[in-house]
CSV table of C-alpha atoms and ligand atoms in Angstrom, one decimal:
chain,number,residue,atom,x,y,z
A,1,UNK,CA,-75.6,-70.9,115.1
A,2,UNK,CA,-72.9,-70.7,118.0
A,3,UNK,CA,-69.8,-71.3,116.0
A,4,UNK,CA,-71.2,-68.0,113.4
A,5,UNK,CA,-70.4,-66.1,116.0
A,6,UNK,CA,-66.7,-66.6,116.4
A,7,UNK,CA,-64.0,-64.0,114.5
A,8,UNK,CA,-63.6,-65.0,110.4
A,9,UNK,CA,-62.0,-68.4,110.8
A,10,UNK,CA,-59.0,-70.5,109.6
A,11,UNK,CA,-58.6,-68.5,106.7
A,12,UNK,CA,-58.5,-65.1,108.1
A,13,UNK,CA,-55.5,-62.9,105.6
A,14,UNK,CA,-54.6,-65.8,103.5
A,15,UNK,CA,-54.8,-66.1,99.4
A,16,UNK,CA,-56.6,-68.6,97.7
A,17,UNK,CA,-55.9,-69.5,94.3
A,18,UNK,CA,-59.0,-69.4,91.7
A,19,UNK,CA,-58.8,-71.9,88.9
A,20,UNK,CA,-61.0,-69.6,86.7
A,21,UNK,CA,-60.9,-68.2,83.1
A,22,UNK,CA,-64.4,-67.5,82.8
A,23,UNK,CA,-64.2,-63.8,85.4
A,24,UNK,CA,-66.2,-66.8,88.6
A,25,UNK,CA,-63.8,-63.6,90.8
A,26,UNK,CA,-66.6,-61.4,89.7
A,27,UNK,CA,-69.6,-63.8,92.4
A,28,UNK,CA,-66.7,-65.5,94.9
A,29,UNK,CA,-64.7,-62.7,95.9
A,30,UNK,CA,-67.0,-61.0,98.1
A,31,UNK,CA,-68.2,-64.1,100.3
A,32,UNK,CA,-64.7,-64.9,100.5
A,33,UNK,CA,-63.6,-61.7,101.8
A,34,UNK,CA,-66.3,-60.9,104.3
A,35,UNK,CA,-66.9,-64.0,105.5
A,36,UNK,CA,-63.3,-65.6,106.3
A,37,UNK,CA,-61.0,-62.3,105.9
A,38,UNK,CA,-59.7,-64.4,102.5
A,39,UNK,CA,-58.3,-62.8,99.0
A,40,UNK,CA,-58.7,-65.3,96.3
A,41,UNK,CA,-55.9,-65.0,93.9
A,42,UNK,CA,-56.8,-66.0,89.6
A,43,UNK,CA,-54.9,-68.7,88.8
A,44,UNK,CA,-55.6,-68.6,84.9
A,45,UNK,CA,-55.5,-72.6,84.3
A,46,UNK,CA,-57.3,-73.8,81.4
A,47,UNK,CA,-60.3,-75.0,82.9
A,48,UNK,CA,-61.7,-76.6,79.7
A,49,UNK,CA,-59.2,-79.0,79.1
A,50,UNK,CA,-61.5,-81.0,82.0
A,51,UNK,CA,-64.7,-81.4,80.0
A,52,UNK,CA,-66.9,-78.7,78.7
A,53,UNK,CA,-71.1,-78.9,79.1
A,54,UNK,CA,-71.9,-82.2,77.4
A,55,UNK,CA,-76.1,-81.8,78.3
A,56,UNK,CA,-76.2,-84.4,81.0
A,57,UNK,CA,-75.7,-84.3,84.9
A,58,UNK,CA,-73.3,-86.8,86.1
A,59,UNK,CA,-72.7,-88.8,88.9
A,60,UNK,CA,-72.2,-86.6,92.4
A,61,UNK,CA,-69.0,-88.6,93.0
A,62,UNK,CA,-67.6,-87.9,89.1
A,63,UNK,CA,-68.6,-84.2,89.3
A,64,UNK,CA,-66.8,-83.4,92.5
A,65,UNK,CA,-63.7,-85.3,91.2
A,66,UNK,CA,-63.4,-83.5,87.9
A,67,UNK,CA,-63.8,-80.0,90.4
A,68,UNK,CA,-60.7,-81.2,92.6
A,69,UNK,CA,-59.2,-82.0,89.7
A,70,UNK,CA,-59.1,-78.2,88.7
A,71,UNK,CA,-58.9,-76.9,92.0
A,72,UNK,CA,-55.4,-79.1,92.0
A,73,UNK,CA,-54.4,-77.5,89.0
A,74,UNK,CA,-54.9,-74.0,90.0
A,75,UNK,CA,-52.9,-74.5,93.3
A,76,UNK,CA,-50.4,-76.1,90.7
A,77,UNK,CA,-49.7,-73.2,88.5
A,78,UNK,CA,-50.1,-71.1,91.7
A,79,UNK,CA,-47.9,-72.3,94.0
A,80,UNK,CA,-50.2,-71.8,96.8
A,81,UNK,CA,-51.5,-74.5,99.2
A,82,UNK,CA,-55.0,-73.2,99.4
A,83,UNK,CA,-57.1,-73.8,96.1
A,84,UNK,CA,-60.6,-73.5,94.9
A,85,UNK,CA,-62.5,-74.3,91.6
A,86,UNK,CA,-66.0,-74.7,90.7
A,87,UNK,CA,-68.0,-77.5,88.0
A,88,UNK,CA,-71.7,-77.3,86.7
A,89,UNK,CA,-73.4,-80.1,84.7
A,90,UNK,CA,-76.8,-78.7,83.2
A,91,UNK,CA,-79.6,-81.0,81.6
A,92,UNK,CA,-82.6,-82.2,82.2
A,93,UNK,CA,-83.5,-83.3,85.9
A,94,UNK,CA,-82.5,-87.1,86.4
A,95,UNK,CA,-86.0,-88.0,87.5
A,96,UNK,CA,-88.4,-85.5,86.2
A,97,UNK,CA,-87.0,-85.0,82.2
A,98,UNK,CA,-89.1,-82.1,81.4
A,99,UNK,CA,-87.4,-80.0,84.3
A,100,UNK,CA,-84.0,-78.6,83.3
A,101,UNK,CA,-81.5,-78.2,85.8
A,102,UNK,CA,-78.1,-77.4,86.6
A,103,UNK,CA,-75.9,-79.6,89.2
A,104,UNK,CA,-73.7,-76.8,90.7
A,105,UNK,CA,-70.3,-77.7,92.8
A,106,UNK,CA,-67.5,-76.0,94.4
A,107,UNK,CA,-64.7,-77.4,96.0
A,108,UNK,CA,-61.8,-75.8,98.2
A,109,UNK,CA,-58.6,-78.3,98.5
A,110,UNK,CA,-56.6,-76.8,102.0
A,111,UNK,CA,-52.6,-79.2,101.4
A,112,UNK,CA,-52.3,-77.7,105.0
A,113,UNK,CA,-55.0,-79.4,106.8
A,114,UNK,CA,-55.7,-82.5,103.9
A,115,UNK,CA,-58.4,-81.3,103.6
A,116,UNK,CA,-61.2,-80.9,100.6
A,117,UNK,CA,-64.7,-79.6,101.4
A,118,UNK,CA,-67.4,-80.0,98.9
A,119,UNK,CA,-70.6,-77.6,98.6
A,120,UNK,CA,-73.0,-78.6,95.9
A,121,UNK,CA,-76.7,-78.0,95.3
A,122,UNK,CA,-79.2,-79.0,92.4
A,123,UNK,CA,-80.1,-75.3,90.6
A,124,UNK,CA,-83.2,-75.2,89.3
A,125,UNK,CA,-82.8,-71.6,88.1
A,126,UNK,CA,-81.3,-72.2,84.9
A,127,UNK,CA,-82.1,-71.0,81.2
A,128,UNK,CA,-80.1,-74.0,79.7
A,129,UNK,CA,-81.5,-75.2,76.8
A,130,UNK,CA,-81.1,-75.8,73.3
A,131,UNK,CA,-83.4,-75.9,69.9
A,132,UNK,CA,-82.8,-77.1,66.3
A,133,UNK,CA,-83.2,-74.0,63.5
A,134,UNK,CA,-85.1,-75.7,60.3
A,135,UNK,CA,-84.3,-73.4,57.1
A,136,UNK,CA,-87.4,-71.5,57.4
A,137,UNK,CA,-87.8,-71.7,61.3
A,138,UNK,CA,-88.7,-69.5,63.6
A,139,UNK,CA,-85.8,-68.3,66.9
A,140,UNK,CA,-87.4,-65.5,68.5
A,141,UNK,CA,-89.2,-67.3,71.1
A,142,UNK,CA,-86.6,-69.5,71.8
A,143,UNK,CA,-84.2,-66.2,72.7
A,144,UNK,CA,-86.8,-64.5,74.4
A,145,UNK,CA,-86.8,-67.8,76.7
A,146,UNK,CA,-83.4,-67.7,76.7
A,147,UNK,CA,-82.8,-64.5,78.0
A,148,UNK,CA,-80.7,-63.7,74.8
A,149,UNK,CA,-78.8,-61.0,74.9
A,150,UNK,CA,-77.9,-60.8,77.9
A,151,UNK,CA,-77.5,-64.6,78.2
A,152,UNK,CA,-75.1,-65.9,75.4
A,153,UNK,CA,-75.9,-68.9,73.3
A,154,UNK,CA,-73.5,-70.8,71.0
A,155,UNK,CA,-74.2,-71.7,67.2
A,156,UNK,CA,-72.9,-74.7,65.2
A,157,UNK,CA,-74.1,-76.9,62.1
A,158,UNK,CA,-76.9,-79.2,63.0
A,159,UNK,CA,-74.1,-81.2,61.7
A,160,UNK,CA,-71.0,-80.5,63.1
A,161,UNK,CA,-68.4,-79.2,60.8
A,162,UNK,CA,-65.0,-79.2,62.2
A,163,UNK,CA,-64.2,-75.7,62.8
A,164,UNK,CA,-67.6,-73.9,62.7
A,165,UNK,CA,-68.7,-73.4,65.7
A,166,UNK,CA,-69.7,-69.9,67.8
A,167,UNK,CA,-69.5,-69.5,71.0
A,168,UNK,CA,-70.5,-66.7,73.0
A,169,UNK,CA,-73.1,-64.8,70.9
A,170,UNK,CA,-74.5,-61.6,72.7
A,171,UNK,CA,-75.7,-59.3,70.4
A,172,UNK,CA,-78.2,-59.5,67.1
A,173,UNK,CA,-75.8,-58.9,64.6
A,174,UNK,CA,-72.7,-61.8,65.8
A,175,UNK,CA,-75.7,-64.0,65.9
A,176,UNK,CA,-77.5,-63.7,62.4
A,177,UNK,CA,-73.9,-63.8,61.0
A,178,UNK,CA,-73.0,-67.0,63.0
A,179,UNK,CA,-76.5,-68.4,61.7
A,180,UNK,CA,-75.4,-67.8,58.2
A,181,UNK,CA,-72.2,-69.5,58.5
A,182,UNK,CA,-74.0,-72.4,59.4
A,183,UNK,CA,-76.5,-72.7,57.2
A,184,UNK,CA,-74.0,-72.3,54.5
A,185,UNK,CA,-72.1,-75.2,56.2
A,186,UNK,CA,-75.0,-77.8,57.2
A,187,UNK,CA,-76.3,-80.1,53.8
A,188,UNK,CA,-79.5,-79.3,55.2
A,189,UNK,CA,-79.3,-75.6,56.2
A,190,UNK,CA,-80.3,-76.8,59.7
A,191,UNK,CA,-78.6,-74.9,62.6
A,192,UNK,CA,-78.5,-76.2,66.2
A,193,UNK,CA,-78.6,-73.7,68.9
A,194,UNK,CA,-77.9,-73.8,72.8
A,195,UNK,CA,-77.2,-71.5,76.2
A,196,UNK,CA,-73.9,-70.8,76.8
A,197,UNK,CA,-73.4,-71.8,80.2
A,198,UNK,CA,-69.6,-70.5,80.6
A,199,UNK,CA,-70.0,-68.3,83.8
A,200,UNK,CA,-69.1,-65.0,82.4
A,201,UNK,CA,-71.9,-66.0,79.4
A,202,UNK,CA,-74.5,-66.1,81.8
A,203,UNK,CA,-75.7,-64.1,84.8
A,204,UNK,CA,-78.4,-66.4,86.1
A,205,UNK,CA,-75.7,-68.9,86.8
A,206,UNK,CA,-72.7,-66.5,88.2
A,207,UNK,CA,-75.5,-65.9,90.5
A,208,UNK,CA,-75.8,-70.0,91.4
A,209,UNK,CA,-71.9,-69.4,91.8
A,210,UNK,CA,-72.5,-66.6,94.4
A,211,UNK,CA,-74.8,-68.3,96.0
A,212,UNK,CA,-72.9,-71.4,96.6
A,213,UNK,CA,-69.7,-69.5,97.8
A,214,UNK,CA,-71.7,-67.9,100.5
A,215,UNK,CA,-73.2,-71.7,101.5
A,216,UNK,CA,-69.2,-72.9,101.0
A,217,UNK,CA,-67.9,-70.1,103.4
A,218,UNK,CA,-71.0,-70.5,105.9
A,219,UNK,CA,-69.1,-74.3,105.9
A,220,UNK,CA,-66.3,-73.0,106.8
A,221,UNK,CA,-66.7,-70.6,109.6
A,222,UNK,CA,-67.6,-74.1,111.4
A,223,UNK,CA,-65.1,-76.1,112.9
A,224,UNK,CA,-65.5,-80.0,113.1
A,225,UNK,CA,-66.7,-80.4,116.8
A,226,UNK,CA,-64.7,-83.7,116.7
A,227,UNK,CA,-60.7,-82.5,115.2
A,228,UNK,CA,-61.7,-79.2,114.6
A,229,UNK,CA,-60.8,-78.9,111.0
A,230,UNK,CA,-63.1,-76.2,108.9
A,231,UNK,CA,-66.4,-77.1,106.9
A,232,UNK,CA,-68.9,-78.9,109.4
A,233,UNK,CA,-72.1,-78.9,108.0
A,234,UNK,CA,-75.0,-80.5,106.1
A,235,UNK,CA,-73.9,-83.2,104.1
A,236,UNK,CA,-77.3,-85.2,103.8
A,237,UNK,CA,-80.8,-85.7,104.9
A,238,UNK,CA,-83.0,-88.9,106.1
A,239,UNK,CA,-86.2,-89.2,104.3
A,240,UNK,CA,-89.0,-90.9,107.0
A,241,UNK,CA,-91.1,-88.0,108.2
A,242,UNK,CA,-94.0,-89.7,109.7
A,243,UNK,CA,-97.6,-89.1,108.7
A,244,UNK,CA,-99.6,-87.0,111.3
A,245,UNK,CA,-102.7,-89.9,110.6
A,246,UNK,CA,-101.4,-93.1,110.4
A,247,UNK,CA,-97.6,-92.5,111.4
A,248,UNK,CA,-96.2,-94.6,108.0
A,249,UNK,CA,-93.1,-92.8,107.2
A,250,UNK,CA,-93.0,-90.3,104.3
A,251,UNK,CA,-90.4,-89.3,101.9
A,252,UNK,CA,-90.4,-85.9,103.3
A,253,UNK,CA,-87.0,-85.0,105.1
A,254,UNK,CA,-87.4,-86.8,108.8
A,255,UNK,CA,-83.5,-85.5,110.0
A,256,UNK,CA,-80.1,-84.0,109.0
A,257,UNK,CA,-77.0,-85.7,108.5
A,258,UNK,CA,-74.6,-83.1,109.8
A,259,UNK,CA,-70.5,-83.9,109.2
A,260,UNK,CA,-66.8,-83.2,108.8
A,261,UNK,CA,-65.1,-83.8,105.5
A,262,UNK,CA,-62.0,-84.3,106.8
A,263,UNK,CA,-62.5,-86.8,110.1
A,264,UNK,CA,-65.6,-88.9,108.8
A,265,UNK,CA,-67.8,-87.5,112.5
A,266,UNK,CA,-71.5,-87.2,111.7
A,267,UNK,CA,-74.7,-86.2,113.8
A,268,UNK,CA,-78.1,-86.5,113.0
A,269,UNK,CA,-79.9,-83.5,113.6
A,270,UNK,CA,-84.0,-82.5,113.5
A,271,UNK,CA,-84.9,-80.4,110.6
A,272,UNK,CA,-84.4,-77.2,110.9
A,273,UNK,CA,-87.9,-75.9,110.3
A,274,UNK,CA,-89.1,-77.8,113.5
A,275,UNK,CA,-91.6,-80.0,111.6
A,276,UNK,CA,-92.4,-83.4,113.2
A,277,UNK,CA,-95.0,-84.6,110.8
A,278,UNK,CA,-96.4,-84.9,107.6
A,279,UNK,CA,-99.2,-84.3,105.6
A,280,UNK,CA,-101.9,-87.1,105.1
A,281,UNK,CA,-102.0,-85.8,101.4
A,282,UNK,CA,-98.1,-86.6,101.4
A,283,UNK,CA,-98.4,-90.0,102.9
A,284,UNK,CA,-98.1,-93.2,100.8
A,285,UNK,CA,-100.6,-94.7,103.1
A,286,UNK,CA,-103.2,-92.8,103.6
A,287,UNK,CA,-102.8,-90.8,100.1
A,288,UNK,CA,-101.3,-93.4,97.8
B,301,ZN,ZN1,-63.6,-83.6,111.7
B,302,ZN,ZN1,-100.9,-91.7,106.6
């Protein structure tokens, strides 16, 4: 990539406010620092005033307006004009129910430029998940899926008792006392367990964070070829591959939608991988 191979970018020596309190500096920090020359600065905003993990992805357009929302808050209580803030969703796949995933986003709001550039990506590493404890049941397998300890899970009541409720359960002990209390509390003795998916809970998805603020400052390091503003990059793809039989066009990925946040310019592009063709066994035609 051409533009990869100019100096850090826009945001070269300037601070960034965080709108974190769950330790997100611990995956963000680095791609920030070696890739633009940037310090990101905690802004300690609470976060979970804007909606906690409700097991259900939402709408792109709701998700990526409840991480401005924070982002805006952090530069807020900052003072800075540079912000960023992150958002996850986690439940089960909106078209395959079985398959749970996690909708990551993170968004950086620049006041200088007006400018807000999205990065977001469906995460299919994820241990979210949650079970229902009968009074006799067995939870062994269910934290040895869950990655438990080192991934935290939360306890309640199977029905919720205001006030009993544990969150952040990493070790044996907190959690067979936590199950206790909520036996004691539920008129069935029925306990309902799930992941904790507060970032500094759960190291599978600080990883997703990392991961997306090394895609989010790839973005940046490259200017809009139209007004120059940071953050061109993919933004969609065309399905339409054609088959290699028949030619009827596939669902596979035909092109990329390439764009600017800011300006609104878009350019389709080929994929990537060079591929021109599909697969008769993918082709509603020939393989329906
Ligand atoms: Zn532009
Ligand atoms: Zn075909």
């Amino acid at each position: 990539m051409l533009f990869e191979l100019s100096a850090l970018g826009a945001y070269c020596g300037r601070s960034i406010a965080l709108a974190t309190r769950h330790g997100k500096q611990r995956a963000l920090a680095l791609p920030f620092r070696w890739g633009l020359g940037a310090t990101l600065e905690l802004s300690s905003v609470d976060t979970d005033l804007l909606g906690t993990f409700s097991g259900e992805i939402p709408r792109l357009a709701e998700a990526a307006a409840t991480c401005e929302a924070k982002a805006r808050l952090g530069l807020e209580a900052s003072g800075l004009p540079i912000g960023l803030a992150s958002e996850a969703s986690f439940g089960p796949h909106p078209a395959m129910p079985m398959l749970p995933v996690g909708q990551e986003l993170l968004v950086l709001i620049d006041q200088e430029r007006d400018l807000c550039v999205l990065e977001q990506r469906l995460e299919w590493r994820t241990n979210y998940s949650h079970t229902l404890l009968e009074p006799d049941g067995e939870l062994e397998p269910w934290l040895d899926q869950v990655i438990f300890p080192s991934h935290a899970v939360i306890a309640r009541p199977a029905t919720p008792q205001a006030g009993v409720l544990f969150k952040g359960l990493h070790c044996s002990d907190a959690l067979a006392e936590a199950i206790r209390s909520c036996r004691a509390a539920d008129p069935d003795g029925r306990v309902w367990l799930e992941t904790d998916m507060r970032a500094h809970c759960n190291p599978t998805r600080m990883r997703s964070i990392r991961r997306l603020g090394s895609a989010l400052v790839r973005r940046l390091r490259n200017p809009c070829p139209e007004c120059g503003s940071p953050g061109w990059g993919l933004l969609d793809t065309q399905p339409g591959l054609p088959c290699s039989d028949c030619g009827t066009a596939t669902e596979l990925t035909l092109s990329e939608i390439w764009g600017c946040q800011r300006c609104g310019a878009r350019l389709e592009h080929p994929r990537r991988d060079g591929r021109i063709q599909a697969d008769p066994g993918q082709c509603p035609w020939c393989n329906p």
